[in-house]
PDB file of N, CA, C and O in Angstrom:
ATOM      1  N   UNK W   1     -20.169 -11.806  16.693  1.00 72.00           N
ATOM      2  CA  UNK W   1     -20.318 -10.791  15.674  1.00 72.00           C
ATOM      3  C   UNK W   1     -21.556  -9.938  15.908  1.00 72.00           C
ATOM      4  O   UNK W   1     -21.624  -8.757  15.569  1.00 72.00           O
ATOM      5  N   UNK W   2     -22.631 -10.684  16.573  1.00 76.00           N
ATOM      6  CA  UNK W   2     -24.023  -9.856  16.487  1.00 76.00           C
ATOM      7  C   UNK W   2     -23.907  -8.572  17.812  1.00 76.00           C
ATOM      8  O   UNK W   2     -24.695  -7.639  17.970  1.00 76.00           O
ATOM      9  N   UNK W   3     -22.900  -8.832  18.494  1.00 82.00           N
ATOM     10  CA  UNK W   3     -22.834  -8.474  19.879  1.00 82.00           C
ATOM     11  C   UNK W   3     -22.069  -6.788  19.308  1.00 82.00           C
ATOM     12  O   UNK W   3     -22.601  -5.685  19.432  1.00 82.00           O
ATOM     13  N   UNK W   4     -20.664  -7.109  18.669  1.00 85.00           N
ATOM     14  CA  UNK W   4     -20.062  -5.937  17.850  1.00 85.00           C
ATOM     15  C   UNK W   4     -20.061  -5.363  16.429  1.00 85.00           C
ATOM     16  O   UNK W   4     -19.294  -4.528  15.950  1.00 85.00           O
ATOM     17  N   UNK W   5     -21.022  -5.957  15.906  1.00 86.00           N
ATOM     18  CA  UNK W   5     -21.762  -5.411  14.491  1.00 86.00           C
ATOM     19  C   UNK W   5     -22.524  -4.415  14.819  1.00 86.00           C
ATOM     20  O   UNK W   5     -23.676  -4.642  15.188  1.00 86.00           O
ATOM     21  N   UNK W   6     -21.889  -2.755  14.726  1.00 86.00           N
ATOM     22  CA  UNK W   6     -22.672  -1.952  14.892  1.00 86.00           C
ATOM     23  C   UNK W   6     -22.898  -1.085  13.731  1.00 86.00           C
ATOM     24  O   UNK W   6     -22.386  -1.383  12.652  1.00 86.00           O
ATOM     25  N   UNK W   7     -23.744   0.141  13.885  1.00 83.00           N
ATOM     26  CA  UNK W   7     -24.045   1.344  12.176  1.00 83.00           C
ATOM     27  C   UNK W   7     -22.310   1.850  12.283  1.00 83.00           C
ATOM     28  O   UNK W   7     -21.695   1.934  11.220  1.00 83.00           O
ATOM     29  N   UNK W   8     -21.774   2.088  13.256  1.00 87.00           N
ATOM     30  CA  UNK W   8     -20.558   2.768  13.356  1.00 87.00           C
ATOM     31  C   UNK W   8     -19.061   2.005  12.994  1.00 87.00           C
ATOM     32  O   UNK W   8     -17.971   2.456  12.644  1.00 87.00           O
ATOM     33  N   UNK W   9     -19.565   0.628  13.255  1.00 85.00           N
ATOM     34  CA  UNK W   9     -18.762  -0.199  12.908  1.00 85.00           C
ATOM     35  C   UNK W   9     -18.879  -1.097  12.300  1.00 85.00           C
ATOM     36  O   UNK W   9     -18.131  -2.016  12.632  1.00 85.00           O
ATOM     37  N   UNK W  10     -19.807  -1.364  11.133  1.00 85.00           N
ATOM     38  CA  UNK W  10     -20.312  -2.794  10.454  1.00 85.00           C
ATOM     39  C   UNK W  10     -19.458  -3.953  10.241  1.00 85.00           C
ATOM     40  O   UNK W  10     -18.228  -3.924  10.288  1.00 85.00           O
ATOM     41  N   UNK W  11     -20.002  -4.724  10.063  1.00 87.00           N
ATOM     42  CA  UNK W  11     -19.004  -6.259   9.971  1.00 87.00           C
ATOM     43  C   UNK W  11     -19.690  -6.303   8.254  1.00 87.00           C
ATOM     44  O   UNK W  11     -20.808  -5.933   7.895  1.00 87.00           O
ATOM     45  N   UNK W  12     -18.567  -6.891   7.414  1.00 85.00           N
ATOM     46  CA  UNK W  12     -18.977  -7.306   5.821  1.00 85.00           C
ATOM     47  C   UNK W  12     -18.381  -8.548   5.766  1.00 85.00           C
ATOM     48  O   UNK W  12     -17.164  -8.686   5.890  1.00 85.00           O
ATOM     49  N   UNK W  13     -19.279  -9.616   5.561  1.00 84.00           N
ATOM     50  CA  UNK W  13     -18.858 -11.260   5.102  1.00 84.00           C
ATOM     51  C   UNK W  13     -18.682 -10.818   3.704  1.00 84.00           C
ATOM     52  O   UNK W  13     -19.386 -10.018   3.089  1.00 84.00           O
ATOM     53  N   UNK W  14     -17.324 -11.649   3.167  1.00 85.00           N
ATOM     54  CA  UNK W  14     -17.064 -11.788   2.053  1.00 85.00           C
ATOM     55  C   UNK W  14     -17.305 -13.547   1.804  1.00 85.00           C
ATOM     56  O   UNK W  14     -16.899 -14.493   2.478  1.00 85.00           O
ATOM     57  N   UNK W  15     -18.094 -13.512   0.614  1.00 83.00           N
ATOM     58  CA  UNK W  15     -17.704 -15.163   0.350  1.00 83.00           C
ATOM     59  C   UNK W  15     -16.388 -15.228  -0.639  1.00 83.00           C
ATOM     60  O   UNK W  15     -16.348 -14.582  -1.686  1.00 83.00           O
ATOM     61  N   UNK W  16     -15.289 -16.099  -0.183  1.00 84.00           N
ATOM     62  CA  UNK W  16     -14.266 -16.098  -0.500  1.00 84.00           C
ATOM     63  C   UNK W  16     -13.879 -17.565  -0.466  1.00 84.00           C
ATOM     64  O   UNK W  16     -13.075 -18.091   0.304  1.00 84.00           O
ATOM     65  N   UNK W  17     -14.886 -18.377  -1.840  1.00 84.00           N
ATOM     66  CA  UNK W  17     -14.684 -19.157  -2.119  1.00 84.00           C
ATOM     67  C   UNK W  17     -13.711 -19.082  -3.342  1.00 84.00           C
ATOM     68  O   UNK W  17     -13.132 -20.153  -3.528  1.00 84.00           O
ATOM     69  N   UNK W  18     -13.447 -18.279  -4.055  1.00 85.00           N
ATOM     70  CA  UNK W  18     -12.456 -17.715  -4.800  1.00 85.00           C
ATOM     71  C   UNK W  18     -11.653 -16.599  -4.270  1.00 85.00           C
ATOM     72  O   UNK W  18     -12.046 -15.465  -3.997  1.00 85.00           O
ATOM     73  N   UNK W  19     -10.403 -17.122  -4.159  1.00 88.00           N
ATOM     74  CA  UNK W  19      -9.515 -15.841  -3.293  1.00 88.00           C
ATOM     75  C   UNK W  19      -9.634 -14.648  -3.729  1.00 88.00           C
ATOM     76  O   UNK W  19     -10.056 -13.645  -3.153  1.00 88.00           O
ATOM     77  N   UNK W  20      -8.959 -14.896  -5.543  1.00 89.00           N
ATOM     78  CA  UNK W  20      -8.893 -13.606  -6.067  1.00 89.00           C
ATOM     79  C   UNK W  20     -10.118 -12.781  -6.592  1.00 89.00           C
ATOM     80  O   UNK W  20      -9.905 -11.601  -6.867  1.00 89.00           O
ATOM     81  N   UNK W  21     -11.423 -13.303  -6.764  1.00 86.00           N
ATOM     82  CA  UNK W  21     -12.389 -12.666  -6.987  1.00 86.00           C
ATOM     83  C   UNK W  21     -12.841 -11.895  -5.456  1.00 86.00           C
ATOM     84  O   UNK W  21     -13.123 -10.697  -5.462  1.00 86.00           O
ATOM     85  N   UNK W  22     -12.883 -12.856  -3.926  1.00 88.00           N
ATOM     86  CA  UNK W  22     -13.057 -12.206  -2.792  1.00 88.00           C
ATOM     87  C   UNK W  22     -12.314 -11.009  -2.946  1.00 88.00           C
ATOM     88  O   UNK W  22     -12.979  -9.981  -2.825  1.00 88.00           O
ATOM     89  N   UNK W  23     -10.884 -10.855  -3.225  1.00 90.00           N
ATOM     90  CA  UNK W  23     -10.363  -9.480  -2.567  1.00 90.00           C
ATOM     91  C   UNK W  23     -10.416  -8.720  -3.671  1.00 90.00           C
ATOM     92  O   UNK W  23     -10.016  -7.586  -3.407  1.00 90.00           O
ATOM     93  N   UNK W  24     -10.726  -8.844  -4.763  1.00 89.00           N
ATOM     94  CA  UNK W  24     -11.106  -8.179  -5.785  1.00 89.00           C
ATOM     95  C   UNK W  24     -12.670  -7.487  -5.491  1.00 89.00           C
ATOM     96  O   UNK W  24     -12.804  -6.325  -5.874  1.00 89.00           O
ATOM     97  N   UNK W  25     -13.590  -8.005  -4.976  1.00 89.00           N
ATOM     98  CA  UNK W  25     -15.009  -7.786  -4.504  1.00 89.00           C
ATOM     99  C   UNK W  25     -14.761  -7.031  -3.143  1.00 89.00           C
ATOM    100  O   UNK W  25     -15.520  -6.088  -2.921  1.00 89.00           O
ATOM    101  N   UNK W  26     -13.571  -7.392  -1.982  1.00 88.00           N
ATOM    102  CA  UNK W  26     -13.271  -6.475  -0.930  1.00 88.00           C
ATOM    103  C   UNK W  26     -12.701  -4.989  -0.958  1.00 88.00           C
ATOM    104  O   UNK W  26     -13.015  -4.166  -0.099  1.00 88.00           O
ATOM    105  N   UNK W  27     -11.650  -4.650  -2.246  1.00 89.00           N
ATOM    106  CA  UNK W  27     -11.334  -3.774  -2.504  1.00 89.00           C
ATOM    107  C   UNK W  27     -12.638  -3.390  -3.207  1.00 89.00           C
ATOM    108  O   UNK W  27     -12.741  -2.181  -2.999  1.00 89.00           O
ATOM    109  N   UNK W  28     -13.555  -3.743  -3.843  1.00 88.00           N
ATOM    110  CA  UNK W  28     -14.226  -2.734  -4.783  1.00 88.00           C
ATOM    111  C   UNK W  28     -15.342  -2.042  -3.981  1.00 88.00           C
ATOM    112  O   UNK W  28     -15.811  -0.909  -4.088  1.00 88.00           O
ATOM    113  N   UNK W  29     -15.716  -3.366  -2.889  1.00 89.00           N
ATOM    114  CA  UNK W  29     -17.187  -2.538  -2.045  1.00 89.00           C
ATOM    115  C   UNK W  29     -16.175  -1.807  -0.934  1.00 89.00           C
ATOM    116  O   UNK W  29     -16.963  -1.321  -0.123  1.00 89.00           O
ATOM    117  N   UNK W  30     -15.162  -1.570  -0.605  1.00 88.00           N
ATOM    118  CA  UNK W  30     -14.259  -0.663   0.038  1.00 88.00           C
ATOM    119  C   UNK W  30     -14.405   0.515  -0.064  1.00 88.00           C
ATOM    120  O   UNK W  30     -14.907   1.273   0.767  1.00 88.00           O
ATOM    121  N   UNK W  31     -13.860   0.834  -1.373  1.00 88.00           N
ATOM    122  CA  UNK W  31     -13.729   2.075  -2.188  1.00 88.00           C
ATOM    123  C   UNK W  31     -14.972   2.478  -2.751  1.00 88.00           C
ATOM    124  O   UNK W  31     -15.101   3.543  -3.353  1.00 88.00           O
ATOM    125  N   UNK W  32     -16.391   1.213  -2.479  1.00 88.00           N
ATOM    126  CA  UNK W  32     -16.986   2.219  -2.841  1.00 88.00           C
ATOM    127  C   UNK W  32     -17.932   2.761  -1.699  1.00 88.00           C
ATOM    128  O   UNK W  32     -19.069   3.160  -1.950  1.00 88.00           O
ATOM    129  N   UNK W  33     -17.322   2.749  -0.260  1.00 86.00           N
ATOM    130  CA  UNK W  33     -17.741   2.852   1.073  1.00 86.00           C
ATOM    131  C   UNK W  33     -17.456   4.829   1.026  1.00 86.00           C
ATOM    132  O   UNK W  33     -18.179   5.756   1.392  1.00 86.00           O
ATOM    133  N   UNK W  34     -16.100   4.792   0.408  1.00 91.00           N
ATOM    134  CA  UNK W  34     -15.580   6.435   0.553  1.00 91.00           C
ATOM    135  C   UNK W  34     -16.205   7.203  -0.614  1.00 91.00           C
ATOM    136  O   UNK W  34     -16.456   6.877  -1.774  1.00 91.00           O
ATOM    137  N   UNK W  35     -16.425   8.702   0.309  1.00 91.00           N
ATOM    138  CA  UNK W  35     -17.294   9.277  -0.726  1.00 91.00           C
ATOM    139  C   UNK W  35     -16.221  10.406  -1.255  1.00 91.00           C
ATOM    140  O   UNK W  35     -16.010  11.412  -0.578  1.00 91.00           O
ATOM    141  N   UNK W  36     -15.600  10.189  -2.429  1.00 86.00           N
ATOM    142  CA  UNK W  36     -14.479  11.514  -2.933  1.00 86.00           C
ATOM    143  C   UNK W  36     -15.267  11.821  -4.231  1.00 86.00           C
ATOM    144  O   UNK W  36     -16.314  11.404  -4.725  1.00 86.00           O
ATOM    145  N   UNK W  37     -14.197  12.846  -4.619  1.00 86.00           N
ATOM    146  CA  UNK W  37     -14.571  13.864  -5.469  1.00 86.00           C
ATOM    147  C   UNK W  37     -13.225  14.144  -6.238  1.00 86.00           C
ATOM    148  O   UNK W  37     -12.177  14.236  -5.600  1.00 86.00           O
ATOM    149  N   UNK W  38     -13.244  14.244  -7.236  1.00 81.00           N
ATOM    150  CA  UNK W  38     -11.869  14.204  -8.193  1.00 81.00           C
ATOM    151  C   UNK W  38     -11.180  15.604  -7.872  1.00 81.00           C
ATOM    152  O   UNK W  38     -12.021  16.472  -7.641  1.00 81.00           O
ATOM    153  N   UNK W  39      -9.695  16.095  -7.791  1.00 81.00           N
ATOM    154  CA  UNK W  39      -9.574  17.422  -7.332  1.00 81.00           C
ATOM    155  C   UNK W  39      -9.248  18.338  -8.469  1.00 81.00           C
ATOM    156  O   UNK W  39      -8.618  17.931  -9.445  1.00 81.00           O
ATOM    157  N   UNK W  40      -9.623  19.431  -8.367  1.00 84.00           N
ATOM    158  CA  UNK W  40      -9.212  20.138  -9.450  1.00 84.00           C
ATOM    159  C   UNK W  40      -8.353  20.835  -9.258  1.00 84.00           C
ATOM    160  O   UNK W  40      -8.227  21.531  -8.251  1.00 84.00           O
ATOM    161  N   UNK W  41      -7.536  20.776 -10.266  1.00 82.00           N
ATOM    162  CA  UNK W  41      -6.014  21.230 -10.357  1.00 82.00           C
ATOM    163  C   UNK W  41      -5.183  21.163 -11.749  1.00 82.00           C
ATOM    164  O   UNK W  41      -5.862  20.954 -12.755  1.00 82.00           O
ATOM    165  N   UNK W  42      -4.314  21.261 -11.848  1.00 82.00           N
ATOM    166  CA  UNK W  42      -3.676  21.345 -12.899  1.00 82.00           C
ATOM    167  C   UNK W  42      -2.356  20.164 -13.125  1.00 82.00           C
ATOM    168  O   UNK W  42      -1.712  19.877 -12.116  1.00 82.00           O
ATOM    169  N   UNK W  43      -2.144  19.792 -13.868  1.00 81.00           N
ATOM    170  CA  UNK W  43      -1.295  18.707 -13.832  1.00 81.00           C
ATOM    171  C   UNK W  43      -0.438  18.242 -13.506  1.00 81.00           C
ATOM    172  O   UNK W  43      -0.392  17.338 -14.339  1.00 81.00           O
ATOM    173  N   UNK W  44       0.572  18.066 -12.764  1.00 83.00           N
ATOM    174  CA  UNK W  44       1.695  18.243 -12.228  1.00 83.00           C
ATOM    175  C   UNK W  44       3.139  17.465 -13.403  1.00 83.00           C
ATOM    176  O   UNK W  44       3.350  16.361 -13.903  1.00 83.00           O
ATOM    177  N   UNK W  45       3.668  18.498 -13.397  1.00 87.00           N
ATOM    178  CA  UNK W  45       5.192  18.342 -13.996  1.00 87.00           C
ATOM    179  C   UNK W  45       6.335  17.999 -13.266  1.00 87.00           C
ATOM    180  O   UNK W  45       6.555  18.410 -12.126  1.00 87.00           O
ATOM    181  N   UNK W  46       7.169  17.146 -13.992  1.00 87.00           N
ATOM    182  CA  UNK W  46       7.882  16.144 -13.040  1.00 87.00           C
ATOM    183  C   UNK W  46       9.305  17.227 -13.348  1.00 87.00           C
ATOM    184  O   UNK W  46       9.243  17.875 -14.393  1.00 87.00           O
ATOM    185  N   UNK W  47      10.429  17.396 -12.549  1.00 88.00           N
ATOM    186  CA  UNK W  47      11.621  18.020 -13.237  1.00 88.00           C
ATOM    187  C   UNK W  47      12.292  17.389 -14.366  1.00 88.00           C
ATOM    188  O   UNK W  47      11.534  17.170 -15.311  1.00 88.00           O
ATOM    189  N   UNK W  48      13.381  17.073 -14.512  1.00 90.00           N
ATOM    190  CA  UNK W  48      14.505  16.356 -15.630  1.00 90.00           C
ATOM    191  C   UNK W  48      15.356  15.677 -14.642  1.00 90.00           C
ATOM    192  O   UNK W  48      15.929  15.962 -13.590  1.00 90.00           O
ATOM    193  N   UNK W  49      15.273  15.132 -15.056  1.00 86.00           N
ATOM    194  CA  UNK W  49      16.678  13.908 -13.411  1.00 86.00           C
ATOM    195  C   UNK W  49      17.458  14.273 -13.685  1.00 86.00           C
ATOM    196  O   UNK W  49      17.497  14.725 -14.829  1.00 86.00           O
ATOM    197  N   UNK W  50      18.512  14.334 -12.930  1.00 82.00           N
ATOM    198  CA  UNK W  50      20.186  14.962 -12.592  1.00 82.00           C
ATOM    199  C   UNK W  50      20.842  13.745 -13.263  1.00 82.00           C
ATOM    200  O   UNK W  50      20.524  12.560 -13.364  1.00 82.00           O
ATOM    201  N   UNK W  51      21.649  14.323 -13.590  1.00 82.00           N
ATOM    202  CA  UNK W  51      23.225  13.118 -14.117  1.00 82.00           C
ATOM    203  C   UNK W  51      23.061  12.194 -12.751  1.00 82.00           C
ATOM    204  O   UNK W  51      22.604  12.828 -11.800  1.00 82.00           O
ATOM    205  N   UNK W  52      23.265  11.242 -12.578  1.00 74.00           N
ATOM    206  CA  UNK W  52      24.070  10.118 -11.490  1.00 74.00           C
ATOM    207  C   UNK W  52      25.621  11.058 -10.894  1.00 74.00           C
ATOM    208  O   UNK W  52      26.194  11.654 -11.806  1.00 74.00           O
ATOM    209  N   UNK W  53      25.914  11.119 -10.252  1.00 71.00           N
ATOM    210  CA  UNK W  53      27.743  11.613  -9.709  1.00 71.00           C
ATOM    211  C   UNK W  53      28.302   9.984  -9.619  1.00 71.00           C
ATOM    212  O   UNK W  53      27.698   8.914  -9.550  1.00 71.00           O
ATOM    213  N   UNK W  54      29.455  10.268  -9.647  1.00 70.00           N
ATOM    214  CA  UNK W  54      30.277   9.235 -10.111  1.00 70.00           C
ATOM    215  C   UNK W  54      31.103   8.767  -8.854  1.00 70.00           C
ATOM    216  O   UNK W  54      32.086   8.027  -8.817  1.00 70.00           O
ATOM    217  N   UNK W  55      30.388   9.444  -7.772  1.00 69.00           N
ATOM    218  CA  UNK W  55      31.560   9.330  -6.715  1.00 69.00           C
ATOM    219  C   UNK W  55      30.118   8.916  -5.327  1.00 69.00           C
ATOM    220  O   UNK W  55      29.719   9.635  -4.411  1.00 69.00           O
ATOM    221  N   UNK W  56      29.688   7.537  -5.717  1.00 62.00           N
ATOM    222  CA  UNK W  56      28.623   7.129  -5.408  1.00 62.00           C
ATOM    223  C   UNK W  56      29.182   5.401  -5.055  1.00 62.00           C
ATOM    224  O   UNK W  56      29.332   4.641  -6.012  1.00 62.00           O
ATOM    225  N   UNK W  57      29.430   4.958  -3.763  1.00 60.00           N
ATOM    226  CA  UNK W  57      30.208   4.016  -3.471  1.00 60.00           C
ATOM    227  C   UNK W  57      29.842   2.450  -3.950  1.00 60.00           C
ATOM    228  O   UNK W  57      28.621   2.298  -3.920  1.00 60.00           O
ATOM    229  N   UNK W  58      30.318   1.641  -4.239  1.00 64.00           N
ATOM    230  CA  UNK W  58      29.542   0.926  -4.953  1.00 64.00           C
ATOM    231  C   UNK W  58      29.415  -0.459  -3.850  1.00 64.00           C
ATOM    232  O   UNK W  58      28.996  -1.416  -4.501  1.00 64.00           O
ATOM    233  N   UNK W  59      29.589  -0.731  -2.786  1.00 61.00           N
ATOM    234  CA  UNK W  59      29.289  -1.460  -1.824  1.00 61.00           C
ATOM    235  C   UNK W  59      27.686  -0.419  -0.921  1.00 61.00           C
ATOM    236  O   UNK W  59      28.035   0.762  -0.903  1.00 61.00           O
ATOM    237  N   UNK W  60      26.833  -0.504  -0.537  1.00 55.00           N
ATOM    238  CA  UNK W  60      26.391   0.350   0.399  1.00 55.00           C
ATOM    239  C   UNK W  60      26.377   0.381   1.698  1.00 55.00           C
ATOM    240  O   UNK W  60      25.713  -0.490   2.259  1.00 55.00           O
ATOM    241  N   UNK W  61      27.041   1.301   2.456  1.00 59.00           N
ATOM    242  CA  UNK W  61      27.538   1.279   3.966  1.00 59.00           C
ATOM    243  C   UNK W  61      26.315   1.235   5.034  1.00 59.00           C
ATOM    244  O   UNK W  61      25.425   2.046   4.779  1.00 59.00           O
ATOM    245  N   UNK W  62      26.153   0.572   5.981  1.00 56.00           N
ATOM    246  CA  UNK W  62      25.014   0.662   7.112  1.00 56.00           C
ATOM    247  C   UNK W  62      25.370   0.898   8.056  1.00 56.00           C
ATOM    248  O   UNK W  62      26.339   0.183   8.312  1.00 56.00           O
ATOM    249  N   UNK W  63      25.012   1.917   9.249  1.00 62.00           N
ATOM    250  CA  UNK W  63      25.622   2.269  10.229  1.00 62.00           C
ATOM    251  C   UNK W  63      24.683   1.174  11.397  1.00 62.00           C
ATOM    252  O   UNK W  63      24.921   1.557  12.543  1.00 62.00           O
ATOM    253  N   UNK W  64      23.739  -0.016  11.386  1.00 60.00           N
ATOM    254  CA  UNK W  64      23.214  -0.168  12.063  1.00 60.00           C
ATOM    255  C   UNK W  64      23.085  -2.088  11.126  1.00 60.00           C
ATOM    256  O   UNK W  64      22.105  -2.731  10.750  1.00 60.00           O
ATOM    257  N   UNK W  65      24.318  -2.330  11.091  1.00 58.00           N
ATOM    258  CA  UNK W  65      24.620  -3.556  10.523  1.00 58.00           C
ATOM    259  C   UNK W  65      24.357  -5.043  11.132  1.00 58.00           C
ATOM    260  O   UNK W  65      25.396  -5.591  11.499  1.00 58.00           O
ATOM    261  N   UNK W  66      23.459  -5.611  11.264  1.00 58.00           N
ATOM    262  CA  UNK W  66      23.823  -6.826  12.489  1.00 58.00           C
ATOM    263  C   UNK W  66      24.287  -7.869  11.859  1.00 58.00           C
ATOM    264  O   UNK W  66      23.885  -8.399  10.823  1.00 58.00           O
ATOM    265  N   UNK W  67      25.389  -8.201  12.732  1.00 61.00           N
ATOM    266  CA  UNK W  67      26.354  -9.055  12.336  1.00 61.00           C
ATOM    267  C   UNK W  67      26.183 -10.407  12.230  1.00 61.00           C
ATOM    268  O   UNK W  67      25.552 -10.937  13.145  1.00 61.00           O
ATOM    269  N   UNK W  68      26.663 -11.230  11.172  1.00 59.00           N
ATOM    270  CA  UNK W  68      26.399 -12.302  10.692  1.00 59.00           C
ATOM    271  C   UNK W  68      27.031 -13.306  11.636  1.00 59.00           C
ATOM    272  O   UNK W  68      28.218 -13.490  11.365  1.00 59.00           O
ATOM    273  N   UNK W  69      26.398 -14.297  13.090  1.00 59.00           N
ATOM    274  CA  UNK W  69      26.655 -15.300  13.357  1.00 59.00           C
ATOM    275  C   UNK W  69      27.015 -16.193  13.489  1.00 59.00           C
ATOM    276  O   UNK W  69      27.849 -16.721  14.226  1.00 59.00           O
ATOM    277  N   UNK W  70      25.970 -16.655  12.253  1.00 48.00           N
ATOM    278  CA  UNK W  70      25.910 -18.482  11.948  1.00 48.00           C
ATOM    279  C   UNK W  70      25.710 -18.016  10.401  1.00 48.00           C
ATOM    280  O   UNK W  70      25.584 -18.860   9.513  1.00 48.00           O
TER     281      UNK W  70
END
C-alpha cells in the first residue's frame, strides 16, 4: 500500500467492524470527496402516460433464447 498510496491516487482504510455503518461512512466520505454545485434550472415535468394497447403479447418473445438442457 505504501509503495501505491499516492496524492493522485490515495488509499482510505475503512474500519468495518460494522458492515453497515462502514459503507454508510464509505459512501458519505465519497461524496464528500466531489466538489458539485446544485444546478439551476427549472423543474422538470413528467408527460401523462399513454393508455397500455391491448395488443401487447402476453408470453414475452426472445430472439436470443438459450435453450433449456437439463
Amino acid at each position: 500500500m505504501l509503495a501505491t498510496d499516492t496524492a493522485d491516487a490515495p488509499w482510505y482504510i475503512v474500519d468495518a467492524n460494522d458492515q453497515r455503518r462502514a459503507r454508510l461512512n464509505c459512501i458519505s466520505h465519497l461524496l464528500s470527496l466531489i466538489d458539485y454545485k446544485p444546478l439551476a434550472g427549472d423543474a422538470h415535468t413528467l408527460p401523462k402516460q399513454r393508455p397500455q394497447s391491448d395488443n401487447t403479447p402476453d408470453v414475452p418473445t426472445f430472439r436470443n433464447l438459450v435453450p433449456q438442457r437439463y
